[in-house]
XYZ file of C-alpha atoms in Angstrom:
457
model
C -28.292 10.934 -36.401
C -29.728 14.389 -34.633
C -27.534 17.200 -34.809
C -29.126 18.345 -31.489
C -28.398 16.603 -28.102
C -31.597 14.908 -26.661
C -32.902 16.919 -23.274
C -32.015 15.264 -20.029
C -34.855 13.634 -18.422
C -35.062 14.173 -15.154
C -36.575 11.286 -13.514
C -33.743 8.682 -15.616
C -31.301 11.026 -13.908
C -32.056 10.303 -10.310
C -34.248 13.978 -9.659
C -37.184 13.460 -7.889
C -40.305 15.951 -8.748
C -41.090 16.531 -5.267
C -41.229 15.083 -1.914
C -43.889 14.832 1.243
C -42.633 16.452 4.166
C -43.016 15.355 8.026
C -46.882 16.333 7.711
C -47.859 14.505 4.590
C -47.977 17.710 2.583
C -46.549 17.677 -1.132
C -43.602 19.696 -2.043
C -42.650 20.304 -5.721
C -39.140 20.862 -6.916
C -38.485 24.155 -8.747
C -37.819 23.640 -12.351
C -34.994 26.200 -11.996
C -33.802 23.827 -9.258
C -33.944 20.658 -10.746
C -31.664 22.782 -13.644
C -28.866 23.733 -11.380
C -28.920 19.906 -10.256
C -28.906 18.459 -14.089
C -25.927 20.832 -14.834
C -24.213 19.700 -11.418
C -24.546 16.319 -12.932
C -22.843 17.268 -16.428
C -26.140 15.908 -17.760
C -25.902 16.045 -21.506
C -28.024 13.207 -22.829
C -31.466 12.080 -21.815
C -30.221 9.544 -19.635
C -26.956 8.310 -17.862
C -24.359 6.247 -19.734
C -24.699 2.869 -19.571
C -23.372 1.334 -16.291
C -19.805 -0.471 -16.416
C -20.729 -2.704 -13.227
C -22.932 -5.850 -12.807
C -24.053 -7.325 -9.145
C -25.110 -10.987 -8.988
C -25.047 -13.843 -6.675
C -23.179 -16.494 -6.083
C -23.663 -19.579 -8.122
C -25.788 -16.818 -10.486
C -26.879 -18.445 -14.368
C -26.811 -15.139 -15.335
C -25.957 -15.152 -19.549
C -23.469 -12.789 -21.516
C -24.495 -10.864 -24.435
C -21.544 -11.638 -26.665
C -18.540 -14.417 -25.968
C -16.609 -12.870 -22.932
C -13.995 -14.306 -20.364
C -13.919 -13.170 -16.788
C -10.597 -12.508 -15.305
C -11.354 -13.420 -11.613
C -10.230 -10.779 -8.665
C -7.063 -13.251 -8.506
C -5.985 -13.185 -11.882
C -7.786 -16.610 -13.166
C -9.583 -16.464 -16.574
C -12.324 -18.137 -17.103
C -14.361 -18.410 -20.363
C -17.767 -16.957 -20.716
C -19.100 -18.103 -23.712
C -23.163 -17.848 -23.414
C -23.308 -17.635 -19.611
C -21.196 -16.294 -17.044
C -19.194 -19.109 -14.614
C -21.649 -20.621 -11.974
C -18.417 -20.988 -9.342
C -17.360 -17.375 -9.598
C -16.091 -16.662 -6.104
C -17.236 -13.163 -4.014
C -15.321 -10.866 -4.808
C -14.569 -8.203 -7.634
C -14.024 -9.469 -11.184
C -14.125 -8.391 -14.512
C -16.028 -9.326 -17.643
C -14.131 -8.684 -20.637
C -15.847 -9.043 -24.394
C -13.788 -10.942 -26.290
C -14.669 -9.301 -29.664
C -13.443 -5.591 -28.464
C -12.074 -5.670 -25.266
C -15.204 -4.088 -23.613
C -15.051 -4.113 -19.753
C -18.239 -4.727 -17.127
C -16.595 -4.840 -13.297
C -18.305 -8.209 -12.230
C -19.241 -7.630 -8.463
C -20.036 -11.206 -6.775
C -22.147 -10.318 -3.552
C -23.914 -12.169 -0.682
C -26.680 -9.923 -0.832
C -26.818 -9.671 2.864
C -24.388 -8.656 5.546
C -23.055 -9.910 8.199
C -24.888 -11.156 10.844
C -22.675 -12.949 14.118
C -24.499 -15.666 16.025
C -23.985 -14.282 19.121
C -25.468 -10.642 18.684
C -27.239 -9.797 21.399
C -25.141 -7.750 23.575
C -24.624 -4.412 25.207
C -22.493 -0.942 25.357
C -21.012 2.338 25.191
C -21.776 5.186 22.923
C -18.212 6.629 23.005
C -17.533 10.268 21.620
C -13.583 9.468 22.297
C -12.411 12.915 22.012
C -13.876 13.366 25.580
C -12.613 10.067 27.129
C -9.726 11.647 28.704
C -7.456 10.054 31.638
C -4.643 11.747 33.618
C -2.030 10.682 30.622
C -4.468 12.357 27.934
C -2.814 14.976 26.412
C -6.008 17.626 26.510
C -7.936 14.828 24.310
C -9.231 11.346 24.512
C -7.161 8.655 22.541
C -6.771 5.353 21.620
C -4.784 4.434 24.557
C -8.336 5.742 26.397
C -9.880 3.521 24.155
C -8.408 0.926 25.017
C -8.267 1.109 28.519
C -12.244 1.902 28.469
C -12.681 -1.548 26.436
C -10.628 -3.486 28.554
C -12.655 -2.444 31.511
C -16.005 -2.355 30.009
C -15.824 -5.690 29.050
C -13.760 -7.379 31.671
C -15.272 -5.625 34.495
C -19.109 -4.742 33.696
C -19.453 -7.058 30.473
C -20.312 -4.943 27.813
C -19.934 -6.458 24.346
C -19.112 -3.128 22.327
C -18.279 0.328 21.928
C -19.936 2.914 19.489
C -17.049 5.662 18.685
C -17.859 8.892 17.158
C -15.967 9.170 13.803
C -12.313 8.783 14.061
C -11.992 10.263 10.239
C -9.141 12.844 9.771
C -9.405 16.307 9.810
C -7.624 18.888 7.674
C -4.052 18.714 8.749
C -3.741 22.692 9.603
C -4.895 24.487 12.342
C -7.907 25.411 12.887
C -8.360 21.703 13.693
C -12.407 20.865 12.941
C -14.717 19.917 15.942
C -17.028 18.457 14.187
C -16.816 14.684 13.537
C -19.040 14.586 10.995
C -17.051 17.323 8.848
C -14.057 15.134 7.957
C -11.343 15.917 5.171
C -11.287 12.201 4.799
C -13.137 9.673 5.991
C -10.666 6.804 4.552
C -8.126 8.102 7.067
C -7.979 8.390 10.782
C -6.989 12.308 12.844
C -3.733 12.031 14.654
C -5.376 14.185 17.303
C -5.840 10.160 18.684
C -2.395 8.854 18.951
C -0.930 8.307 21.944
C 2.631 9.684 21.774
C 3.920 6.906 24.497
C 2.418 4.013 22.747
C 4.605 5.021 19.471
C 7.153 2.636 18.402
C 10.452 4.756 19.271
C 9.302 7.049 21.711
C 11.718 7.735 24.692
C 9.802 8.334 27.657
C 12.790 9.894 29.003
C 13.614 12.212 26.896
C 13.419 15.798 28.229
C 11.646 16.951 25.371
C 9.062 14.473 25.203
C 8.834 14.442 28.966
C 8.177 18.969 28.346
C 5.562 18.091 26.094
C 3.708 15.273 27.657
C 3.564 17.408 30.720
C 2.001 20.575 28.719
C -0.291 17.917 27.429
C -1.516 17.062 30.484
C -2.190 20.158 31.798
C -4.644 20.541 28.829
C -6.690 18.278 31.015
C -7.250 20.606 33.297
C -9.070 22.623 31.080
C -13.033 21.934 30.537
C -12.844 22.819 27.022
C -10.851 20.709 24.661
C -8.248 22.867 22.676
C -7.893 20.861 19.534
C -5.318 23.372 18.005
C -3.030 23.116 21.188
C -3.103 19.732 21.163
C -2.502 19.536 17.754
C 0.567 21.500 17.953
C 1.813 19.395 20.949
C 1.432 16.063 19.009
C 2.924 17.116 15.716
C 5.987 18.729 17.752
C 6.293 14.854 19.673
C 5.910 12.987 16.831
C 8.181 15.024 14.141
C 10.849 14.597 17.082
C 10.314 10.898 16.983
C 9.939 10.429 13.023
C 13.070 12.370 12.977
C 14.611 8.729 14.237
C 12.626 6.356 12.493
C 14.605 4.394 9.798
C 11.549 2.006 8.565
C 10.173 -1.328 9.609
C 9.230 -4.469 7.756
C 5.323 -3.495 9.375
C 5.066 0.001 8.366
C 6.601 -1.367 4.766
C 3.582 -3.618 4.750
C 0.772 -1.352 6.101
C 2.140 1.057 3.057
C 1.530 -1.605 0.617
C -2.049 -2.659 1.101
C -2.718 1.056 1.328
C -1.038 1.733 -1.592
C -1.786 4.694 -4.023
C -4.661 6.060 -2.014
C -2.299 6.383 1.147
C 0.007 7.972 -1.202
C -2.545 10.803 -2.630
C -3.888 11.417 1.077
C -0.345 11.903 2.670
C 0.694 14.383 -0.616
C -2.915 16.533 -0.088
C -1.113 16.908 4.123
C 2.209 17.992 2.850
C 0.792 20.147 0.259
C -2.142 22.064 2.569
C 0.348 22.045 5.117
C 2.455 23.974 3.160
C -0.293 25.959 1.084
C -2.873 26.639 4.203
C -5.367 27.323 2.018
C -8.401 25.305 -0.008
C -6.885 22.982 -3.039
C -9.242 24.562 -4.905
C -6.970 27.903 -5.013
C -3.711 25.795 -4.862
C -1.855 26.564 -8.041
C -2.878 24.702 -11.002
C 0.304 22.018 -10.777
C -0.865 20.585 -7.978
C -4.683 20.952 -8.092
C -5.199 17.351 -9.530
C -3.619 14.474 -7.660
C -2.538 13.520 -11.047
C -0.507 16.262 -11.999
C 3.160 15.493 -12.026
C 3.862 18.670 -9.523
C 2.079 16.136 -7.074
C 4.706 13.032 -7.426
C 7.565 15.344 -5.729
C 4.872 16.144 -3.066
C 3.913 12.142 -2.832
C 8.149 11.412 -2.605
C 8.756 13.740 0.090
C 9.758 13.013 3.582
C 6.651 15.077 4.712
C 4.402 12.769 2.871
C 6.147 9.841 4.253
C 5.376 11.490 7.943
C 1.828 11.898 6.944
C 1.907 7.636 5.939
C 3.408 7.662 9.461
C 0.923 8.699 11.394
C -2.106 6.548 9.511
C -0.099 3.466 10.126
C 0.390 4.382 13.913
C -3.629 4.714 14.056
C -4.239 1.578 12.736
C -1.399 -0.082 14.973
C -3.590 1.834 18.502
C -7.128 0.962 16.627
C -5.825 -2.413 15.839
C -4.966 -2.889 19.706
C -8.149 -1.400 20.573
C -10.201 -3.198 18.685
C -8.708 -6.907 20.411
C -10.222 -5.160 23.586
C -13.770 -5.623 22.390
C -15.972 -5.385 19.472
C -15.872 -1.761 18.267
C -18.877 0.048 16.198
C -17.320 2.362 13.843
C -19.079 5.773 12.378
C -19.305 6.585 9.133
C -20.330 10.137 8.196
C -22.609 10.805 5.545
C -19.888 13.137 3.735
C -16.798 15.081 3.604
C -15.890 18.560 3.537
C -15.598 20.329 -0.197
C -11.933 21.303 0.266
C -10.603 18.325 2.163
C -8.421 15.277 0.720
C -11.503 13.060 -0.092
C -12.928 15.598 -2.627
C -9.448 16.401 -3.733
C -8.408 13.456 -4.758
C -11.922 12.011 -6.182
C -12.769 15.483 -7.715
C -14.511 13.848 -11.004
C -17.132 12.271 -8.717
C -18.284 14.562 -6.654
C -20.646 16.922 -7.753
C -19.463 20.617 -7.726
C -21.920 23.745 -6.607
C -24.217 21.506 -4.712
C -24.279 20.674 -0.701
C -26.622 18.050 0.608
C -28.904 18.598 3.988
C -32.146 17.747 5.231
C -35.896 19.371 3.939
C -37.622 21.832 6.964
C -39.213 19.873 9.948
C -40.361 20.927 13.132
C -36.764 20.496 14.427
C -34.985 22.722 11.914
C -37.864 24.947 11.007
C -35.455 26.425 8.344
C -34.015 22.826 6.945
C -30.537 21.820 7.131
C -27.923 22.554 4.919
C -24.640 19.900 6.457
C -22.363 22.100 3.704
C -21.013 18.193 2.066
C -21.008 17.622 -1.634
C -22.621 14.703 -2.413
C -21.335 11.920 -4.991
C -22.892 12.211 -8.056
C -24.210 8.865 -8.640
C -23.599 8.100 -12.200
C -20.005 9.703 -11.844
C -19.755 7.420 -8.896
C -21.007 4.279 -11.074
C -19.106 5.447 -14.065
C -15.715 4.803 -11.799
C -17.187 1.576 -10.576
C -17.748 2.609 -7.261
C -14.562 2.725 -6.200
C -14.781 5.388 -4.017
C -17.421 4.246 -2.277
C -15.624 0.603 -2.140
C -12.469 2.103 -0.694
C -14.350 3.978 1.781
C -16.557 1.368 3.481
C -13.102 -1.247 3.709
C -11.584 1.703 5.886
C -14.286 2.243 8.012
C -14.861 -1.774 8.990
C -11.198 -2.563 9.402
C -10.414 -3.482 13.276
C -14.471 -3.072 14.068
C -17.291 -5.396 14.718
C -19.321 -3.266 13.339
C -20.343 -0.204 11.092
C -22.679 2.663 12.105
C -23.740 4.389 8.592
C -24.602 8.114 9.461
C -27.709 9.240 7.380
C -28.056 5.462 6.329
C -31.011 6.786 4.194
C -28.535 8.529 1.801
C -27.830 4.921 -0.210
C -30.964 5.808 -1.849
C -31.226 9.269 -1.885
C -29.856 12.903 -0.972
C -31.176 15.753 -0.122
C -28.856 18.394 -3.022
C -29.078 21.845 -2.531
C -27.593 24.187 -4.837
C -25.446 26.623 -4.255
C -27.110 30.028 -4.030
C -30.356 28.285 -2.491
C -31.411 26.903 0.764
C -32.599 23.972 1.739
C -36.054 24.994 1.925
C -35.072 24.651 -2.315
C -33.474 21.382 -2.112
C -34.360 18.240 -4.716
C -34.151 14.684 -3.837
C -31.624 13.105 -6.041
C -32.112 9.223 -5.985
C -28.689 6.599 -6.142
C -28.323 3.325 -7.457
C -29.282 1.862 -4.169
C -29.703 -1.981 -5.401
C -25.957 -1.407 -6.495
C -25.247 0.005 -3.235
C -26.354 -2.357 -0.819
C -24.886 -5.644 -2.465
C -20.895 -3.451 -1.945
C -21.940 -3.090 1.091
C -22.858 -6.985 1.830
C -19.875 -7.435 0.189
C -17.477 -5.469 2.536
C -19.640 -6.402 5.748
C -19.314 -10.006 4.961
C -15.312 -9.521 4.115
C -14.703 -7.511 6.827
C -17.105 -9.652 8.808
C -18.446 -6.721 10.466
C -21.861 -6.182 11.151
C -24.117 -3.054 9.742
C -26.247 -0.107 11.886
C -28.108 2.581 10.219
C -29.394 5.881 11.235
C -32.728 5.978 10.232
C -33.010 9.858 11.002
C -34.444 11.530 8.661
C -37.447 12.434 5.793
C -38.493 9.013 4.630
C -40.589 7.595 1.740
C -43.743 5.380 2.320
């Protein structure tokens, strides 16, 4: 056995050599580059570990190496002596060697996505934010929403709406204007609720009926004051919390959420509290792990914060029965927002992804996201990718992916560079795709991508 660690390869670790730009010409990555990128990566052998998931279809003869049994996503086990069960169900299982224990997550896909019958239809591309009626408070919500579906379909016969991404910002002021530069993009910004739709609201109370009117003087403005309205909401909706005792609902939405709700709503009580990045939060509460972070997760601010996400879903839910809705997913999420907070160990650190020069951005793009890191992503079994996409399709028809080119690969650019520097870093696209056939066909939402973008022949 060598006493000296084998040299990463490139190439087996996803870096591409070079790319052709817009006008066919070659670019070469810069070996000092393509370092910066291997030590993002942690890279430390010639190749990635071994992967701990396997895709196949149904009905798939697929063999085992070694006498296995698959425990099925509910809870069967089935043996899997020479060949793996021909009736596995879609789904997520796992493959278990008998003879150690050794686990492969079994991932059962359709290989396709959804596709309705009936597809052929029109509609709205809807940036929400600036769908505002005289009950707005300063900002488009779902109550807009719905309205706008209600009389786009019943009135001019449009068969969907495209929103803008609905993911949440940080929870602080100042509240992000950008869409596309999301502190999670599992969870929804409260900047949407509509205070009178909430379960519990009072419309006559005189300090709801105070703030609902400075709310709708915000609509007179022409620019949209996110931080005003912010403050408004909260203010509202702390004054109706302050009354809620539960429901059997909110009970369940908490369930199915379940940890990940939990870890979003203690990142909101903490930053609220902290107002600064988690990455100079004290070292007790830097990890979602950390047992400083379970007081955080237990506190009645937290709860608030699971509040709110299950009063989106109720308004997107209602929405959504309106007519078919077209979800956004961004391509990323900001470096010090809950996303990379709590799925720190697969997102790789010092590195921002972006777009090569073009005769649009002379200078490239640089969109200031960290990117996965594909083999830390595949190491966890793509869960964060998993949990991601089945927020995004719930209460939609459909699924816009942003960037839809960045399944296969990214453009990284290291910290310290520009993107005039940047490598190509490829994913485990085959991998990719069936999750996401998988989660269309669940969700039974259909798939659009943005085909922007630097592409391969």
């Amino acid at each position: 056995m060598s006493l000296h660690p084998r040299i990463p390869d490139p190439a087996a670790w996803g870096i591409v050599d070079g790319y052709h730009d817009n006008r066919g010409d070659w670019v070469a990555a810069r070996p000092e580059v393509v370092r910066q990128v291997l030590e993002a990566m942690g890279a430390d052998a010639e190749t990635p570990p071994p992967a701990p998931v396997r895709c196949i279809r149904p009905g798939s003869d697929a063999g085992v190496e070694a006498p296995s049994e698959v425990v099925t996503e509910a809870g069967a086990v089935l043996p899997a002596v020479r060949a793996l069960p021909a009736d596995l169900p879609l789904g997520y299982h796992t493959l278990r060697r008998l003879a150690d224990g050794a686990e492969t997550r079994l991932i059962v896909t359709p290989g396709r996505c959804h596709l309705p019958e009936e597809l052929r239809a029109w509609g709205w591309a809807v940036q929400l934010y600036s769908v505002r009626s005289r009950r707005s408070w300063g900002i488009g919500d779902l109550r807009d929403l719905r309205e706008l579906a209600r009389w786009s379909r019943r009135d001019l016969g449009a068969g969907a709406l495209l929103l803008n991404p609905l993911h949440a910002s940080l929870p602080t002021p100042p509240q992000e204007a950008s869409p596309y530069f999301p502190s999670s993009r599992r969870y929804r910004n409260p900047l949407y609720i509509r205070i009178e739709d909430v379960p519990g609201a009072d419309r006559s109370d005189p300090e709801l009926r105070r703030l609902a009117a400075a709310g709708r003087r915000l609509n007179r403005e022409r620019a949209i004051d996110r931080d005003r309205v912010l403050d408004l909401k909260l203010n509202a909706l702390e004054g109706i919390f302050a009354g809620f005792a539960g429901s059997p609902r909110f009970d369940r939405y908490r369930a199915r959420e379940g940890s990940g709700l939990e870890d979003y709503a203690a990142f909101c009580a903490i930053a609220e509290r902290r107002r600064s990045p988690w990455q100079a939060w004290p070292a007790a509460v830097r990890r979602p792990q950390a047992p400083a972070v379970g007081r955080h997760r237990r506190s009645r601010r937290a709860r608030f914060h699971q509040w709110l996400q299950w009063l989106l879903d109720l308004q997107l839910e209602a929405a959504g029965r309106e007519i078919g809705l077209i979800s956004d997913l961004a391509i990323g999420c900001r470096a010090d927002g809950a996303d990379a907070w709590q799925w720190q160990g697969q997102f790789a650190g010092g590195i921002s992804v972006g777009a090569p020069p073009d005769p649009f951005n002379t200078a490239g793009q640089d969109w200031g996201l960290p990117p996965f890191d594909p083999w830390r992503l595949r190491a966890a079994a793509y869960e964060p990718f998993i949990q991601t996409l089945r927020a995004a399709f719930r209460h939609g028809a459909g699924l816009r992916l942003d960037h839809a080119m960045g399944l296969f690969r990214l453009f990284w650019i290291p910290a310290g560079t520009g993107p005039s520097e940047g490598v190509y870093v490829r994913y485990p696209h085959s991998d990719l795709l069936d999750i996401l056939a998988l989660e269309s066909v669940r969700a039974g939402g259909y798939v659009v991508g943005e085909d922007l973008g630097t592409v391969e022949n």
